[in-house]
Tab-separated table of C-alpha atoms and ligand atoms in Angstrom:
chain	number	residue	atom	x	y	z
A	192	MET	CA	0.000	0.000	0.000
A	193	THR	CA	1.284	3.464	-0.862
A	194	THR	CA	2.076	5.603	2.178
A	195	PHE	CA	1.896	9.373	2.313
A	196	GLN	CA	3.677	11.795	4.569
A	197	LYS	CA	1.612	12.750	7.623
A	198	GLY	CA	0.438	16.343	7.667
A	199	GLN	CA	1.240	16.785	3.996
A	200	THR	CA	-1.169	19.308	2.531
A	201	ASN	CA	-0.243	19.128	-1.145
A	202	TYR	CA	-1.747	15.732	-1.840
A	203	ASP	CA	-0.802	14.519	-5.294
A	204	LEU	CA	-4.135	13.562	-6.806
A	205	PHE	CA	-2.602	12.857	-10.201
A	206	ALA	CA	0.107	10.460	-8.991
A	207	PRO	CA	-0.151	7.280	-11.102
A	208	GLU	CA	-0.528	5.077	-8.001
A	209	PHE	CA	-3.420	7.269	-6.840
A	210	LEU	CA	-5.297	6.978	-10.147
A	211	PHE	CA	-4.849	3.191	-9.866
A	212	ASN	CA	-5.836	2.995	-6.192
A	213	PRO	CA	-7.207	6.265	-4.736
A	214	TYR	CA	-8.527	4.795	-1.485
A	215	PRO	CA	-5.426	5.123	0.779
A	216	LEU	CA	-4.951	8.771	-0.186
A	217	TYR	CA	-8.660	9.572	0.217
A	218	LYS	CA	-8.475	7.953	3.667
A	219	GLN	CA	-5.550	10.159	4.562
A	220	ILE	CA	-7.298	13.310	3.315
A	221	ARG	CA	-10.522	12.356	5.154
A	222	CYS	CA	-8.553	11.933	8.404
A	223	GLU	CA	-6.275	14.971	8.080
A	224	ASP	CA	-8.250	17.584	6.153
A	225	PRO	CA	-11.725	16.279	5.244
A	226	VAL	CA	-12.820	19.473	3.491
A	227	TYR	CA	-9.676	20.033	1.475
A	228	PHE	CA	-8.851	22.783	-1.004
A	229	TYR	CA	-6.927	21.182	-3.846
A	230	GLU	CA	-5.042	24.186	-5.144
A	231	LYS	CA	-3.650	22.637	-8.319
A	232	GLY	CA	-7.139	21.641	-9.497
A	233	GLY	CA	-8.799	24.765	-8.083
A	234	LEU	CA	-11.493	22.813	-6.256
A	235	TRP	CA	-12.712	21.782	-2.826
A	236	LEU	CA	-12.853	18.077	-2.033
A	237	LEU	CA	-15.505	16.756	0.356
A	238	THR	CA	-14.406	13.338	1.595
A	239	ARG	CA	-16.646	12.554	4.598
A	240	TYR	CA	-19.876	10.628	4.028
A	241	GLN	CA	-21.978	13.136	5.978
A	242	ASP	CA	-20.610	16.099	3.994
A	243	VAL	CA	-21.012	14.406	0.599
A	244	GLU	CA	-24.525	13.207	1.439
A	245	ALA	CA	-25.536	16.690	2.629
A	246	ALA	CA	-23.931	18.387	-0.395
A	247	PHE	CA	-25.929	16.216	-2.822
A	248	GLN	CA	-29.062	17.681	-1.223
A	249	ASP	CA	-27.845	21.255	-0.753
A	250	GLN	CA	-29.575	23.639	-3.155
A	251	ARG	CA	-26.900	26.254	-2.564
A	252	LEU	CA	-24.679	24.020	-4.674
A	253	SER	CA	-25.471	24.228	-8.379
A	254	SER	CA	-25.326	21.368	-10.884
A	255	ASN	CA	-25.008	23.848	-13.751
A	256	ARG	CA	-21.377	23.299	-14.614
A	257	SER	CA	-21.239	25.488	-17.739
A	258	PRO	CA	-18.637	27.821	-16.119
A	259	LEU	CA	-16.336	24.796	-16.020
A	260	PHE	CA	-16.630	24.301	-19.766
A	261	ALA	CA	-15.542	27.923	-20.264
A	262	ARG	CA	-12.704	27.462	-17.772
A	263	GLN	CA	-11.472	24.376	-19.624
A	264	LEU	CA	-11.260	26.330	-22.874
A	265	HIS	CA	-8.848	28.902	-21.354
A	266	ASP	CA	-8.540	31.673	-23.977
A	267	LEU	CA	-10.147	29.725	-26.838
A	268	ASP	CA	-13.306	31.188	-28.373
A	269	PHE	CA	-16.424	29.820	-26.626
A	270	SER	CA	-18.212	29.633	-30.004
A	271	ILE	CA	-16.225	26.504	-30.905
A	272	ILE	CA	-18.567	24.579	-28.593
A	273	GLN	CA	-21.876	26.200	-29.533
A	274	ASN	CA	-23.642	22.947	-30.529
A	275	PHE	CA	-22.326	21.267	-27.400
A	276	THR	CA	-23.478	24.206	-25.247
A	277	PHE	CA	-26.960	24.121	-26.770
A	278	LEU	CA	-27.283	20.422	-25.992
A	279	MET	CA	-26.087	20.959	-22.397
A	280	ALA	CA	-28.372	23.944	-21.762
A	281	ASN	CA	-31.482	21.789	-21.408
A	282	MET	CA	-29.826	18.826	-19.804
A	283	MET	CA	-31.389	17.459	-16.625
A	284	LEU	CA	-28.048	16.533	-15.055
A	285	GLU	CA	-26.772	20.101	-15.527
A	286	SER	CA	-29.882	21.930	-14.283
A	287	ASP	CA	-31.160	23.177	-10.926
A	288	GLN	CA	-34.651	23.641	-9.566
A	289	PRO	CA	-37.198	24.533	-10.868
A	290	GLN	CA	-36.005	23.560	-14.380
A	291	HIS	CA	-34.603	20.261	-13.089
A	292	THR	CA	-37.885	19.258	-11.421
A	293	ALA	CA	-39.818	19.857	-14.658
A	294	LEU	CA	-37.306	17.975	-16.824
A	295	ARG	CA	-37.080	15.050	-14.411
A	296	LYS	CA	-40.872	14.677	-14.193
A	297	ILE	CA	-41.180	14.148	-17.941
A	298	ALA	CA	-38.121	11.878	-18.085
A	299	LEU	CA	-39.515	9.413	-15.518
A	300	PRO	CA	-41.998	7.678	-17.895
A	301	GLY	CA	-38.944	6.566	-19.914
A	302	PHE	CA	-37.976	4.444	-16.895
A	303	ALA	CA	-41.422	3.084	-15.999
A	304	ALA	CA	-41.351	-0.336	-14.301
A	305	ARG	CA	-43.273	-2.083	-17.096
A	306	ALA	CA	-40.927	-0.711	-19.748
A	307	LEU	CA	-37.879	-1.774	-17.743
A	308	GLU	CA	-39.205	-5.316	-17.425
A	309	SER	CA	-39.764	-5.498	-21.176
A	310	TRP	CA	-36.083	-4.622	-21.730
A	311	ARG	CA	-34.820	-7.424	-19.453
A	312	SER	CA	-34.763	-9.837	-22.411
A	313	ILE	CA	-32.686	-7.355	-24.475
A	314	ILE	CA	-30.059	-7.328	-21.709
A	315	GLN	CA	-30.024	-11.128	-21.344
A	316	GLU	CA	-29.829	-11.796	-25.101
A	317	THR	CA	-27.087	-9.214	-25.617
A	318	THR	CA	-25.016	-10.628	-22.733
A	319	ASP	CA	-25.408	-14.173	-24.044
A	320	SER	CA	-24.513	-13.277	-27.605
A	321	LEU	CA	-21.320	-11.465	-26.482
A	322	LEU	CA	-20.290	-14.475	-24.370
A	323	ASP	CA	-21.125	-16.853	-27.272
A	324	GLN	CA	-18.449	-15.083	-29.325
A	325	VAL	CA	-15.636	-15.832	-26.851
A	326	GLU	CA	-16.788	-19.078	-25.239
A	327	ALA	CA	-14.758	-21.421	-27.420
A	328	GLN	CA	-11.528	-19.460	-26.841
A	329	HIS	CA	-11.599	-19.980	-23.041
A	330	THR	CA	-10.068	-16.528	-22.679
A	331	MET	CA	-11.366	-12.993	-23.070
A	332	ASP	CA	-10.735	-9.369	-22.292
A	333	ILE	CA	-13.572	-8.333	-19.963
A	334	VAL	CA	-13.215	-4.761	-21.285
A	335	ALA	CA	-12.914	-5.237	-25.064
A	336	ASP	CA	-15.125	-8.308	-25.362
A	337	LEU	CA	-17.820	-7.477	-22.840
A	338	SER	CA	-17.942	-4.184	-20.959
A	339	LEU	CA	-17.223	-1.810	-23.856
A	340	GLN	CA	-19.985	-3.467	-25.834
A	341	LEU	CA	-22.783	-4.576	-23.513
A	342	PRO	CA	-24.041	-1.257	-22.080
A	343	SER	CA	-23.705	0.657	-25.333
A	344	LEU	CA	-25.564	-2.053	-27.258
A	345	VAL	CA	-28.248	-2.239	-24.558
A	346	ILE	CA	-28.920	1.507	-24.385
A	347	THR	CA	-29.004	1.960	-28.177
A	348	LYS	CA	-31.320	-1.070	-28.512
A	349	ILE	CA	-33.582	0.349	-25.787
A	350	PHE	CA	-33.634	3.632	-27.721
A	351	GLY	CA	-34.582	1.654	-30.839
A	352	VAL	CA	-31.587	2.961	-32.842
A	353	PRO	CA	-31.327	0.953	-36.103
A	354	GLU	CA	-28.366	-1.439	-36.034
A	355	GLU	CA	-26.390	0.373	-38.745
A	356	TYR	CA	-26.343	3.622	-36.717
A	357	ARG	CA	-25.604	2.199	-33.234
A	358	GLN	CA	-21.834	2.678	-33.398
A	359	ASP	CA	-22.300	6.292	-34.586
A	360	PHE	CA	-24.507	7.078	-31.596
A	361	ILE	CA	-21.984	5.574	-29.207
A	362	GLN	CA	-19.051	7.402	-30.781
A	363	TRP	CA	-20.908	10.737	-30.563
A	364	GLY	CA	-21.720	9.971	-26.919
A	365	LYS	CA	-18.050	9.245	-26.214
A	366	ASP	CA	-16.822	12.406	-27.945
A	367	ILE	CA	-19.330	14.518	-26.017
A	368	ALA	CA	-18.540	12.830	-22.682
A	369	ASN	CA	-14.846	13.339	-23.323
A	370	PHE	CA	-15.162	17.116	-23.126
A	371	TRP	CA	-17.923	16.972	-20.519
A	372	GLY	CA	-15.841	14.918	-18.072
A	373	VAL	CA	-12.371	16.160	-18.951
A	374	SER	CA	-10.299	17.704	-16.169
A	375	GLY	CA	-7.425	19.520	-17.804
A	376	SER	CA	-5.745	18.295	-20.956
A	377	ASP	CA	-3.076	19.497	-23.348
A	378	ASN	CA	-5.166	18.963	-26.449
A	379	ILE	CA	-8.320	20.626	-25.138
A	380	GLU	CA	-9.069	22.406	-28.424
A	381	ALA	CA	-9.217	19.117	-30.366
A	382	ILE	CA	-11.378	17.530	-27.642
A	383	ALA	CA	-13.714	20.546	-27.638
A	384	ARG	CA	-14.049	20.641	-31.440
A	385	ASN	CA	-14.711	16.881	-31.531
A	386	ALA	CA	-17.396	17.253	-28.875
A	387	ASP	CA	-19.022	20.068	-30.817
A	388	THR	CA	-19.067	18.147	-34.110
A	389	ALA	CA	-20.469	15.127	-32.274
A	390	ALA	CA	-23.145	17.297	-30.616
A	391	ALA	CA	-24.257	18.620	-34.033
A	392	SER	CA	-24.354	15.147	-35.620
A	393	PHE	CA	-26.105	13.608	-32.625
A	394	THR	CA	-28.750	16.358	-32.560
A	395	THR	CA	-29.556	15.860	-36.258
A	396	ALA	CA	-29.683	12.062	-35.993
A	397	ILE	CA	-31.784	11.947	-32.824
A	398	LYS	CA	-34.211	14.515	-34.262
A	399	ASN	CA	-34.661	12.233	-37.293
A	400	LEU	CA	-35.293	9.287	-34.976
A	401	ILE	CA	-37.792	11.348	-32.946
A	402	ALA	CA	-39.625	12.351	-36.145
A	403	GLU	CA	-39.820	8.694	-37.228
A	404	ARG	CA	-41.168	7.608	-33.827
A	405	GLN	CA	-43.761	10.376	-33.905
A	406	GLN	CA	-45.064	8.794	-37.095
A	407	GLN	CA	-44.704	5.219	-35.883
A	408	PRO	CA	-44.535	4.906	-32.081
A	409	GLY	CA	-43.068	1.701	-30.649
A	410	THR	CA	-42.227	0.283	-27.206
A	411	ASP	CA	-38.745	1.889	-27.183
A	412	MET	CA	-37.663	4.589	-24.729
A	413	ILE	CA	-37.750	7.385	-27.341
A	414	SER	CA	-41.427	6.647	-28.049
A	415	LEU	CA	-42.209	6.707	-24.309
A	416	LEU	CA	-40.424	10.040	-23.916
A	417	ILE	CA	-42.187	11.595	-26.935
A	418	ALA	CA	-45.531	10.648	-25.358
A	419	ALA	CA	-44.475	12.162	-22.004
A	420	TYR	CA	-43.318	15.383	-23.675
A	421	SER	CA	-46.571	15.680	-25.624
A	422	ASP	CA	-48.709	15.009	-22.517
A	423	ASN	CA	-46.852	17.803	-20.721
A	424	GLU	CA	-46.895	20.172	-23.705
A	425	MET	CA	-43.111	20.349	-23.618
A	426	SER	CA	-41.298	21.217	-26.857
A	427	LEU	CA	-39.597	18.243	-28.495
A	428	ASP	CA	-36.698	20.606	-29.296
A	429	VAL	CA	-35.287	19.913	-25.828
A	430	LEU	CA	-35.670	16.121	-26.029
A	431	PRO	CA	-32.205	15.616	-27.644
A	432	SER	CA	-30.629	16.962	-24.411
A	433	LEU	CA	-32.386	14.311	-22.330
A	434	CYS	CA	-31.469	11.638	-24.878
A	435	ILE	CA	-27.742	12.407	-24.699
A	436	ASP	CA	-27.984	12.519	-20.893
A	437	ILE	CA	-29.508	9.025	-20.854
A	438	LEU	CA	-27.293	7.655	-23.636
A	439	VAL	CA	-24.062	8.694	-21.918
A	440	GLY	CA	-25.355	7.844	-18.413
A	441	GLY	CA	-26.476	4.491	-19.814
A	442	TYR	CA	-23.065	3.210	-20.745
A	443	VAL	CA	-20.327	5.200	-18.975
A	444	GLY	CA	-20.830	3.849	-15.433
A	445	ILE	CA	-21.655	0.286	-16.397
A	446	THR	CA	-18.722	0.047	-18.811
A	447	ASP	CA	-16.362	0.570	-15.887
A	448	LEU	CA	-18.377	-1.260	-13.231
A	449	ILE	CA	-18.204	-4.583	-15.083
A	450	PRO	CA	-14.385	-4.881	-14.986
A	451	ASN	CA	-14.241	-3.240	-11.540
A	452	GLY	CA	-16.673	-5.893	-10.291
A	453	VAL	CA	-14.873	-8.814	-11.943
A	454	ASN	CA	-11.598	-7.526	-10.492
A	455	ALA	CA	-13.099	-7.260	-6.988
A	456	LEU	CA	-14.570	-10.769	-7.163
A	457	LEU	CA	-11.390	-12.394	-8.509
A	458	ASN	CA	-9.320	-10.627	-5.854
A	459	HIS	CA	-11.625	-12.005	-3.130
A	460	PRO	CA	-11.928	-15.741	-3.883
A	461	GLN	CA	-13.950	-16.477	-0.740
A	462	GLU	CA	-16.577	-13.934	-1.670
A	463	LEU	CA	-16.593	-15.215	-5.248
A	464	GLN	CA	-17.123	-18.764	-3.986
A	465	ARG	CA	-19.914	-17.596	-1.677
A	466	LEU	CA	-21.654	-15.960	-4.639
A	467	LYS	CA	-21.252	-19.027	-6.842
A	468	GLU	CA	-22.741	-21.237	-4.123
A	469	ASN	CA	-25.532	-18.729	-3.374
A	470	PRO	CA	-26.521	-17.048	-6.657
A	471	GLU	CA	-29.427	-15.353	-4.844
A	472	LEU	CA	-26.830	-13.044	-3.225
A	473	ILE	CA	-26.289	-11.333	-6.577
A	474	ASN	CA	-28.329	-8.208	-5.730
A	475	SER	CA	-26.385	-7.440	-2.570
A	476	ALA	CA	-23.112	-8.378	-4.332
A	477	VAL	CA	-23.868	-5.771	-7.017
A	478	GLU	CA	-24.485	-3.103	-4.335
A	479	GLU	CA	-21.158	-3.965	-2.715
A	480	ILE	CA	-19.346	-3.802	-6.066
A	481	ILE	CA	-20.793	-0.304	-6.608
A	482	ARG	CA	-19.680	0.786	-3.113
A	483	PHE	CA	-16.294	-0.910	-3.206
A	484	ASP	CA	-15.020	0.377	-6.554
A	485	THR	CA	-17.395	2.928	-8.000
A	486	PRO	CA	-16.529	4.293	-11.438
A	487	GLY	CA	-17.836	7.864	-11.061
A	488	THR	CA	-15.547	8.755	-8.201
A	489	GLN	CA	-16.781	12.328	-7.788
A	490	SER	CA	-19.576	14.666	-8.777
A	491	LEU	CA	-18.905	18.385	-9.205
A	492	ARG	CA	-21.010	21.311	-8.008
A	493	ILE	CA	-20.561	25.095	-8.011
A	494	ALA	CA	-21.253	27.156	-4.870
A	495	LYS	CA	-24.028	29.679	-5.593
A	496	GLU	CA	-23.206	31.607	-2.409
A	497	ASN	CA	-20.581	31.702	0.362
A	498	LEU	CA	-20.791	28.475	2.366
A	499	THR	CA	-19.288	26.934	5.463
A	500	ILE	CA	-18.705	23.188	5.275
A	501	GLY	CA	-16.841	21.331	8.000
A	502	GLY	CA	-15.659	24.656	9.419
A	503	LYS	CA	-14.128	25.789	6.114
A	504	GLU	CA	-15.272	28.973	4.365
A	505	ILE	CA	-16.056	28.152	0.733
A	506	PRO	CA	-16.533	31.304	-1.379
A	507	ALA	CA	-19.364	31.685	-3.914
A	508	GLY	CA	-18.300	30.452	-7.356
A	509	SER	CA	-16.022	27.726	-5.948
A	510	VAL	CA	-15.994	24.293	-7.528
A	511	VAL	CA	-16.849	21.589	-4.983
A	512	ALA	CA	-16.104	17.904	-5.635
A	513	LEU	CA	-18.417	15.483	-3.846
A	514	VAL	CA	-15.970	12.590	-3.599
A	515	ILE	CA	-18.240	9.553	-3.704
A	516	ALA	CA	-15.307	7.109	-3.634
A	517	ALA	CA	-14.063	8.634	-0.358
A	518	ALA	CA	-17.536	8.791	1.240
A	519	ASN	CA	-18.148	5.123	0.400
A	520	TYR	CA	-15.113	4.187	2.534
A	521	ASP	CA	-15.953	6.384	5.535
A	522	PRO	CA	-15.718	4.247	8.716
A	523	GLU	CA	-18.226	6.586	10.407
A	524	LYS	CA	-20.794	5.123	7.995
A	525	PHE	CA	-19.519	1.647	7.022
A	526	ASP	CA	-18.103	-1.073	9.310
A	527	ASN	CA	-14.717	-2.228	7.998
A	528	PRO	CA	-15.078	-0.183	4.791
A	529	GLU	CA	-11.954	-1.681	3.223
A	530	VAL	CA	-13.442	-5.186	3.413
A	531	PHE	CA	-15.276	-6.442	0.314
A	532	ASN	CA	-18.364	-8.130	1.750
A	533	ILE	CA	-21.079	-9.235	-0.688
A	534	THR	CA	-23.667	-9.453	2.097
A	535	ARG	CA	-22.935	-6.033	3.588
A	536	SER	CA	-26.081	-4.692	5.210
A	537	PRO	CA	-26.990	-1.891	5.479
A	538	ASN	CA	-25.118	-0.630	2.424
A	539	GLU	CA	-26.195	2.960	1.836
A	540	HIS	CA	-23.427	3.781	-0.638
A	541	LEU	CA	-23.546	7.000	-2.633
A	542	GLY	CA	-22.613	5.377	-5.959
A	543	PHE	CA	-25.858	6.569	-7.551
A	544	GLY	CA	-25.750	9.978	-5.858
A	545	LYS	CA	-28.546	11.233	-3.596
A	546	GLY	CA	-31.369	13.769	-3.637
A	547	ALA	CA	-32.922	15.420	-6.678
A	548	HIS	CA	-30.285	14.136	-9.118
A	549	PHE	CA	-30.278	10.561	-7.765
A	550	CYS	CA	-29.454	8.368	-10.769
A	551	ILE	CA	-32.620	7.978	-12.790
A	552	GLY	CA	-31.154	4.856	-14.406
A	553	ALA	CA	-30.380	3.065	-11.127
A	554	VAL	CA	-33.015	0.333	-11.557
A	555	LEU	CA	-31.930	-0.312	-15.146
A	556	ALA	CA	-28.257	-0.254	-14.131
A	557	ARG	CA	-28.855	-2.748	-11.309
A	558	MET	CA	-30.779	-5.022	-13.687
A	559	GLU	CA	-27.989	-4.882	-16.261
A	560	LEU	CA	-25.230	-5.553	-13.743
A	561	THR	CA	-27.152	-8.377	-12.076
A	562	ILE	CA	-27.775	-10.120	-15.406
A	563	CYS	CA	-24.210	-9.551	-16.578
A	564	PHE	CA	-22.449	-10.928	-13.464
A	565	SER	CA	-24.932	-13.805	-12.988
A	566	THR	CA	-24.592	-14.913	-16.599
A	567	LEU	CA	-20.823	-14.617	-16.533
A	568	LEU	CA	-20.488	-16.760	-13.387
A	569	ARG	CA	-23.057	-19.318	-14.549
A	570	ARG	CA	-21.523	-19.767	-17.996
A	571	MET	CA	-17.873	-19.342	-16.989
A	572	PRO	CA	-17.663	-20.750	-13.440
A	573	ASN	CA	-13.888	-21.215	-13.611
A	574	LEU	CA	-13.250	-17.556	-14.322
A	575	THR	CA	-9.794	-16.463	-13.188
A	576	PHE	CA	-7.218	-13.757	-13.992
A	577	ASP	CA	-5.232	-14.595	-17.143
A	578	PRO	CA	-1.769	-15.519	-15.749
A	579	ASN	CA	-0.120	-14.210	-18.941
A	580	SER	CA	-1.658	-10.703	-18.981
A	581	ALA	CA	-1.819	-8.437	-15.952
A	582	PRO	CA	-4.889	-6.167	-15.698
A	583	ILE	CA	-4.273	-2.657	-17.046
A	584	PRO	CA	-6.058	-0.037	-14.913
A	585	ARG	CA	-6.884	3.355	-16.422
A	586	ARG	CA	-4.440	5.972	-15.170
A	587	SER	CA	-5.431	8.977	-17.241
A	588	THR	CA	-8.337	10.594	-15.397
A	589	LEU	CA	-9.741	11.261	-11.938
A	590	ALA	CA	-13.307	11.273	-13.206
A	591	PHE	CA	-13.787	7.668	-14.391
A	592	LYS	CA	-12.189	4.793	-12.518
A	593	GLY	CA	-11.902	1.616	-14.556
A	594	PHE	CA	-9.665	-0.619	-16.632
A	595	GLU	CA	-8.135	-0.369	-20.096
A	596	SER	CA	-7.918	-4.151	-20.182
A	597	LEU	CA	-8.747	-7.044	-17.858
A	598	ARG	CA	-7.902	-10.414	-19.360
A	599	VAL	CA	-9.391	-13.566	-17.865
A	600	THR	CA	-9.404	-17.275	-18.644
A	601	PHE	CA	-12.232	-19.754	-18.001
B	99	HEM	C1	-28.617	2.323	-17.442
B	99	HEM	C2	-27.703	2.964	-16.803
B	99	HEM	C3	-27.771	4.416	-16.391
B	99	HEM	C4	-28.516	5.459	-16.874
B	99	HEM	C5	-29.518	5.446	-18.015
B	99	HEM	C6	-28.171	6.632	-16.072
B	99	HEM	C7	-28.682	7.899	-16.248
B	99	HEM	C8	-28.517	8.949	-15.380
B	99	HEM	C9	-29.112	10.257	-15.543
B	99	HEM	C10	-29.962	10.682	-16.720
B	99	HEM	C11	-28.774	11.006	-14.458
B	99	HEM	C12	-29.192	12.444	-14.177
B	99	HEM	C13	-30.359	12.461	-13.225
B	99	HEM	C14	-30.809	13.868	-12.899
B	99	HEM	O1	-30.099	14.826	-13.164
B	99	HEM	O2	-31.927	13.999	-12.354
B	99	HEM	C15	-27.940	10.183	-13.616
B	99	HEM	C16	-27.382	10.602	-12.440
B	99	HEM	C17	-26.412	9.901	-11.808
B	99	HEM	N1	-25.961	8.621	-12.131
B	99	HEM	FE1	-26.660	7.429	-13.563
B	99	HEM	N2	-27.238	6.282	-15.133
B	99	HEM	C18	-26.967	4.934	-15.299
B	99	HEM	C19	-26.074	4.186	-14.601
B	99	HEM	C20	-25.302	4.688	-13.612
B	99	HEM	C21	-24.260	3.962	-12.937
B	99	HEM	C22	-23.864	2.506	-13.226
B	99	HEM	C23	-23.724	4.795	-12.005
B	99	HEM	C24	-22.607	4.517	-11.043
B	99	HEM	C25	-22.663	3.552	-10.182
B	99	HEM	C26	-24.450	6.053	-12.069
B	99	HEM	C27	-24.229	7.134	-11.234
B	99	HEM	C28	-24.962	8.298	-11.260
B	99	HEM	C29	-24.755	9.394	-10.323
B	99	HEM	C30	-23.722	9.455	-9.207
B	99	HEM	C31	-25.676	10.400	-10.664
B	99	HEM	C32	-25.859	11.744	-9.955
B	99	HEM	C33	-24.954	12.766	-10.596
B	99	HEM	C34	-25.063	14.112	-9.929
B	99	HEM	O3	-25.922	14.345	-9.098
B	99	HEM	O4	-24.207	14.945	-10.277
B	99	HEM	N3	-25.374	5.954	-13.060
B	99	HEM	N4	-27.804	8.917	-14.191
């Protein structure tokens, strides 16, 4: 385990060992300076469970992060992201009350229980067909062969995107998310221009899909959302913003959770064995995987006014990072937080956030993860790390914790 100097105040959040395993450093920050101003990044880090939980519900903290997009561009002209900005302007995730409440109300029918149940078979069939492709090889890369494909295929199928356009939708989502989630990069102009081109292409394509579904409604999520927008007399011009929100939300977290979960299970053989012998523990195992190694390690907010948190004065306009990964390991909230325990109860992790912006896709995400891990363990019960290829964790960003590659044999 990496050790850090006691009392050190310039914690190195971009050290390669931290990006690989942030938990020891978060523990140190939580103990020494739980509301910490990270000067290099220009943001406040909240690392205690009670502070992160409260901040998620604090309306003095804004989810409108557009000032951060401007800040990322430095002295570049803001007009290079005009299509991107338009798409973001009506996005639920980026809005505050009362706009957020209105947008969320008409998004909910897209996640109705009956609709979710009807998509269960899409998830199962897609998982099985991806595993069919690698079964005979007795080896696979959990990232390339499964996790990069499953959630993106599932969300585009649920949207009813025709097969020939699915990869385009995913690529646009990735290009947009790249600028959205970026935290400082040398080639920011290229990333910004890519995101803007993707935003323009996505908007045109999704508007075409919306027009088709208006003519011929189906059981897909876009049709359900069109109906909800019409019932609420909301202009369909803002529907593309919700669609990109759901598209990106629908694959980013799950793409990383699948390898993070496989890694956690293979590193804890007793827990893996317990799950194999008691498949009914899958729901609580999924919750523990989300707590233990969550992919969205932090959520950013902007202070609308001067605040005091944990005795620290936080000026209006400050960027505040709600560090979910640190809160999920807070011993004030979780017994033995460093222990991976698939029957942990209670397990009130903050992996899906809390409050008004609580993940709208949580039920779908849980369903997808449950089916994915159950199917993997049922079909490949001898799953183990590939002795010839060490896992390659992502070391490039603070925002998304996952793997570049995780090879297994079975
Ligand atoms: C099918 C999968 C998913 C979909 C469709 C989805 C979609 C969304 C959407 C649209 C929001 C914004 C809600 C709002 O602003 O009211 C959201 C919020 C959130 N989601 Fe998800 N999500 C999915 C999976 C996940 C996963 C796997 C995680 C991580 C474990 C996750 C973590 C979060 C968090 C932390 C928030 C709150 C963000 C904030 O308040 O800043 N989501 N999700």
